[in-house]
Every structure is written in C-alpha cells, then in structure tokens.
PDB file of C-alpha atoms in Angstrom:
ATOM      1  CA  UNK A   1      17.144   7.025   3.827  1.00  0.00           C
ATOM      2  CA  UNK A   2      13.350   7.115   3.734  1.00  0.00           C
ATOM      3  CA  UNK A   3      12.092  10.574   2.955  1.00  0.00           C
ATOM      4  CA  UNK A   4       8.399   9.948   2.255  1.00  0.00           C
ATOM      5  CA  UNK A   5       6.217   7.705   4.406  1.00  0.00           C
ATOM      6  CA  UNK A   6       2.688   6.770   3.406  1.00  0.00           C
ATOM      7  CA  UNK A   7      -0.027   5.530   5.730  1.00  0.00           C
ATOM      8  CA  UNK A   8      -3.777   5.095   5.833  1.00  0.00           C
ATOM      9  CA  UNK A   9      -4.389   2.287   3.393  1.00  0.00           C
ATOM     10  CA  UNK A  10      -6.624  -0.656   4.116  1.00  0.00           C
ATOM     11  CA  UNK A  11      -9.697  -2.600   3.136  1.00  0.00           C
ATOM     12  CA  UNK A  12     -12.899  -0.684   2.501  1.00  0.00           C
ATOM     13  CA  UNK A  13     -16.254  -1.499   0.985  1.00  0.00           C
ATOM     14  CA  UNK A  14     -17.374   0.069  -2.295  1.00  0.00           C
ATOM     15  CA  UNK A  15     -18.687   3.549  -1.672  1.00  0.00           C
ATOM     16  CA  UNK A  16     -16.524   3.952   1.401  1.00  0.00           C
ATOM     17  CA  UNK A  17     -13.804   6.453   2.189  1.00  0.00           C
ATOM     18  CA  UNK A  18     -10.167   6.443   3.200  1.00  0.00           C
ATOM     19  CA  UNK A  19      -7.580   9.081   3.947  1.00  0.00           C
ATOM     20  CA  UNK A  20      -3.999   8.479   2.881  1.00  0.00           C
ATOM     21  CA  UNK A  21      -1.155  10.451   4.408  1.00  0.00           C
ATOM     22  CA  UNK A  22       2.297  11.146   3.042  1.00  0.00           C
ATOM     23  CA  UNK A  23       4.652  12.495   5.660  1.00  0.00           C
ATOM     24  CA  UNK A  24       7.899  14.065   4.557  1.00  0.00           C
ATOM     25  CA  UNK A  25      10.850  13.410   6.831  1.00  0.00           C
ATOM     26  CA  UNK A  26      12.257  16.205   8.952  1.00  0.00           C
ATOM     27  CA  UNK A  27      15.405  16.441   6.856  1.00  0.00           C
ATOM     28  CA  UNK A  28      13.436  17.637   3.832  1.00  0.00           C
ATOM     29  CA  UNK A  29      13.957  21.376   3.685  1.00  0.00           C
ATOM     30  CA  UNK A  30      12.097  22.043   0.477  1.00  0.00           C
ATOM     31  CA  UNK A  31       9.784  20.186  -1.863  1.00  0.00           C
ATOM     32  CA  UNK A  32       7.884  21.897  -4.641  1.00  0.00           C
ATOM     33  CA  UNK A  33       5.324  19.305  -5.553  1.00  0.00           C
ATOM     34  CA  UNK A  34       4.061  16.049  -4.096  1.00  0.00           C
ATOM     35  CA  UNK A  35       2.071  13.533  -6.079  1.00  0.00           C
ATOM     36  CA  UNK A  36       0.111  10.385  -5.463  1.00  0.00           C
ATOM     37  CA  UNK A  37       0.517   7.537  -7.927  1.00  0.00           C
ATOM     38  CA  UNK A  38      -1.083   4.127  -7.899  1.00  0.00           C
ATOM     39  CA  UNK A  39      -0.235   0.780  -9.378  1.00  0.00           C
ATOM     40  CA  UNK A  40      -3.006  -1.773  -9.791  1.00  0.00           C
ATOM     41  CA  UNK A  41      -2.263  -5.401 -10.444  1.00  0.00           C
ATOM     42  CA  UNK A  42      -1.467  -5.902 -14.107  1.00  0.00           C
ATOM     43  CA  UNK A  43      -1.773  -2.218 -14.953  1.00  0.00           C
ATOM     44  CA  UNK A  44       0.513   0.711 -15.654  1.00  0.00           C
ATOM     45  CA  UNK A  45       1.405   3.204 -12.972  1.00  0.00           C
ATOM     46  CA  UNK A  46      -1.125   6.045 -12.903  1.00  0.00           C
ATOM     47  CA  UNK A  47      -0.801   9.587 -11.605  1.00  0.00           C
ATOM     48  CA  UNK A  48      -3.756  10.067  -9.266  1.00  0.00           C
ATOM     49  CA  UNK A  49      -3.293  13.609  -7.974  1.00  0.00           C
ATOM     50  CA  UNK A  50      -0.643  16.208  -7.286  1.00  0.00           C
ATOM     51  CA  UNK A  51      -0.256  19.409  -5.334  1.00  0.00           C
ATOM     52  CA  UNK A  52       2.317  22.180  -5.533  1.00  0.00           C
ATOM     53  CA  UNK A  53       3.782  24.145  -2.659  1.00  0.00           C
ATOM     54  CA  UNK A  54       1.455  26.945  -3.709  1.00  0.00           C
ATOM     55  CA  UNK A  55      -1.584  24.730  -3.442  1.00  0.00           C
ATOM     56  CA  UNK A  56      -2.274  24.141  -7.128  1.00  0.00           C
ATOM     57  CA  UNK A  57      -3.746  20.699  -7.658  1.00  0.00           C
ATOM     58  CA  UNK A  58      -4.181  18.240 -10.483  1.00  0.00           C
ATOM     59  CA  UNK A  59      -6.065  14.973 -10.564  1.00  0.00           C
ATOM     60  CA  UNK A  60      -6.782  12.136 -12.932  1.00  0.00           C
ATOM     61  CA  UNK A  61     -10.131  12.107 -14.688  1.00  0.00           C
ATOM     62  CA  UNK A  62     -10.862   8.755 -13.084  1.00  0.00           C
ATOM     63  CA  UNK A  63     -10.881  10.280  -9.602  1.00  0.00           C
ATOM     64  CA  UNK A  64     -12.192  13.801 -10.228  1.00  0.00           C
ATOM     65  CA  UNK A  65     -15.086  14.586  -7.937  1.00  0.00           C
ATOM     66  CA  UNK A  66     -14.174  11.718  -5.601  1.00  0.00           C
ATOM     67  CA  UNK A  67     -10.561  12.278  -4.454  1.00  0.00           C
ATOM     68  CA  UNK A  68      -9.189  15.440  -2.903  1.00  0.00           C
ATOM     69  CA  UNK A  69      -5.522  16.212  -2.314  1.00  0.00           C
ATOM     70  CA  UNK A  70      -4.544  18.624   0.439  1.00  0.00           C
ATOM     71  CA  UNK A  71      -1.250  19.796   1.874  1.00  0.00           C
ATOM     72  CA  UNK A  72      -0.441  20.721   5.450  1.00  0.00           C
ATOM     73  CA  UNK A  73       2.678  22.838   5.148  1.00  0.00           C
ATOM     74  CA  UNK A  74       3.203  23.057   8.872  1.00  0.00           C
ATOM     75  CA  UNK A  75       3.360  19.289   9.142  1.00  0.00           C
ATOM     76  CA  UNK A  76       5.004  18.775   5.753  1.00  0.00           C
ATOM     77  CA  UNK A  77       2.307  16.235   5.035  1.00  0.00           C
ATOM     78  CA  UNK A  78       0.076  15.633   2.043  1.00  0.00           C
ATOM     79  CA  UNK A  79      -3.281  13.937   2.341  1.00  0.00           C
ATOM     80  CA  UNK A  80      -5.358  12.129  -0.232  1.00  0.00           C
ATOM     81  CA  UNK A  81      -9.008  11.992   0.750  1.00  0.00           C
ATOM     82  CA  UNK A  82     -10.672   9.228  -1.209  1.00  0.00           C
ATOM     83  CA  UNK A  83     -14.460   9.121  -1.286  1.00  0.00           C
ATOM     84  CA  UNK A  84     -16.890   7.002  -3.233  1.00  0.00           C
ATOM     85  CA  UNK A  85     -14.299   4.274  -3.578  1.00  0.00           C
ATOM     86  CA  UNK A  86     -14.753   1.700  -6.317  1.00  0.00           C
ATOM     87  CA  UNK A  87     -13.220  -1.731  -6.781  1.00  0.00           C
ATOM     88  CA  UNK A  88     -11.166  -0.299  -9.651  1.00  0.00           C
ATOM     89  CA  UNK A  89      -9.455   2.013  -7.150  1.00  0.00           C
ATOM     90  CA  UNK A  90      -7.776  -1.042  -5.648  1.00  0.00           C
ATOM     91  CA  UNK A  91      -4.021  -0.525  -5.961  1.00  0.00           C
ATOM     92  CA  UNK A  92      -0.836   0.252  -4.109  1.00  0.00           C
ATOM     93  CA  UNK A  93      -0.677   3.999  -3.661  1.00  0.00           C
ATOM     94  CA  UNK A  94       2.688   5.758  -3.666  1.00  0.00           C
ATOM     95  CA  UNK A  95       3.739   9.220  -2.662  1.00  0.00           C
ATOM     96  CA  UNK A  96       6.259  10.831  -4.999  1.00  0.00           C
ATOM     97  CA  UNK A  97       8.338  13.969  -5.311  1.00  0.00           C
ATOM     98  CA  UNK A  98      10.237  14.947  -8.465  1.00  0.00           C
ATOM     99  CA  UNK A  99      12.824  16.706  -6.373  1.00  0.00           C
ATOM    100  CA  UNK A 100      13.482  17.468  -2.731  1.00  0.00           C
ATOM    101  CA  UNK A 101      16.113  19.530  -1.003  1.00  0.00           C
ATOM    102  CA  UNK A 102      17.570  18.058   2.149  1.00  0.00           C
ATOM    103  CA  UNK A 103      20.471  18.838   4.412  1.00  0.00           C
ATOM    104  CA  UNK A 104      22.498  16.576   2.116  1.00  0.00           C
ATOM    105  CA  UNK A 105      21.514  18.425  -1.040  1.00  0.00           C
ATOM    106  CA  UNK A 106      19.077  17.776  -3.872  1.00  0.00           C
ATOM    107  CA  UNK A 107      17.522  14.388  -4.462  1.00  0.00           C
ATOM    108  CA  UNK A 108      15.388  13.461  -7.427  1.00  0.00           C
ATOM    109  CA  UNK A 109      12.556  11.054  -8.208  1.00  0.00           C
ATOM    110  CA  UNK A 110      11.827  10.229  -4.584  1.00  0.00           C
ATOM    111  CA  UNK A 111       9.240   7.541  -3.762  1.00  0.00           C
ATOM    112  CA  UNK A 112       7.600   6.321  -0.611  1.00  0.00           C
ATOM    113  CA  UNK A 113       7.198   2.647   0.203  1.00  0.00           C
ATOM    114  CA  UNK A 114       3.538   2.494  -0.821  1.00  0.00           C
ATOM    115  CA  UNK A 115       0.320   1.661   0.969  1.00  0.00           C
ATOM    116  CA  UNK A 116      -2.246  -0.896  -0.174  1.00  0.00           C
ATOM    117  CA  UNK A 117      -5.829   0.154  -0.772  1.00  0.00           C
ATOM    118  CA  UNK A 118      -8.346  -2.599  -1.392  1.00  0.00           C
ATOM    119  CA  UNK A 119     -11.950  -1.845  -2.259  1.00  0.00           C
ATOM    120  CA  UNK A 120     -14.090  -4.932  -1.949  1.00  0.00           C
ATOM    121  CA  UNK A 121     -17.322  -6.153  -0.443  1.00  0.00           C
TER     122      UNK A 121
END
C-alpha cells in the first residue's frame, strides 16, 4: 500500500523554483517526522530536509538558504519549496518517514515513489 505520494517535479531552468508535495495517505494516523531525500545519477542518497510534527526543521548545507520545508498538518502534507535551483539539484526526490502509525499498526522506513527534478537550460 502506498502511504506517501510525491508530486511537483519537472524541468526547470537554473535559478528557477519548484514546489514538491508529499501527501500522506488517509490511513496514516500518526507520523513524527517527514524527510526529503534525493538521489542524483551516480551519487549517494542525500538527506535534503526534514520536519518534525512540532515543526522543527533540518536541511543539508547544500540547500540552506534556497530550500524551505513546511508541513500542513491539516492536510497531512509536507512541501519542499525549492528556489534558486542549480543543475546540481537535478535528482529524483523522495519523501520518507522513519515510522508511521496506521490503522494496521506501525510501519517503518516508508518511502514514496519519487519525483524527478531536472534543472537545465
């Protein structure tokens, strides 16, 4: 069952902006933290940003000052606002939760299907 669904990726020119969304399915009753990771071709997976249920955020040095992570608790959705995009931001971006609580119980290490972001002129 798909619990996290990303959207919002696409092709953008350098310096442009995109907003990624990660929607948690309705059967998720509780999730403490949601993170965005990215995987660029030929590179290791990188934690981009994370946000706790209380609103505490973290972000990678490579995106500080450019990317903002926000959480809409009412919609159970996390957004990644990406500004000042660079070609090196090109990657597949994944939403992730260490643990979620659903009507079926706890699930761990939950990933979305990913959304491609390409920054190119």
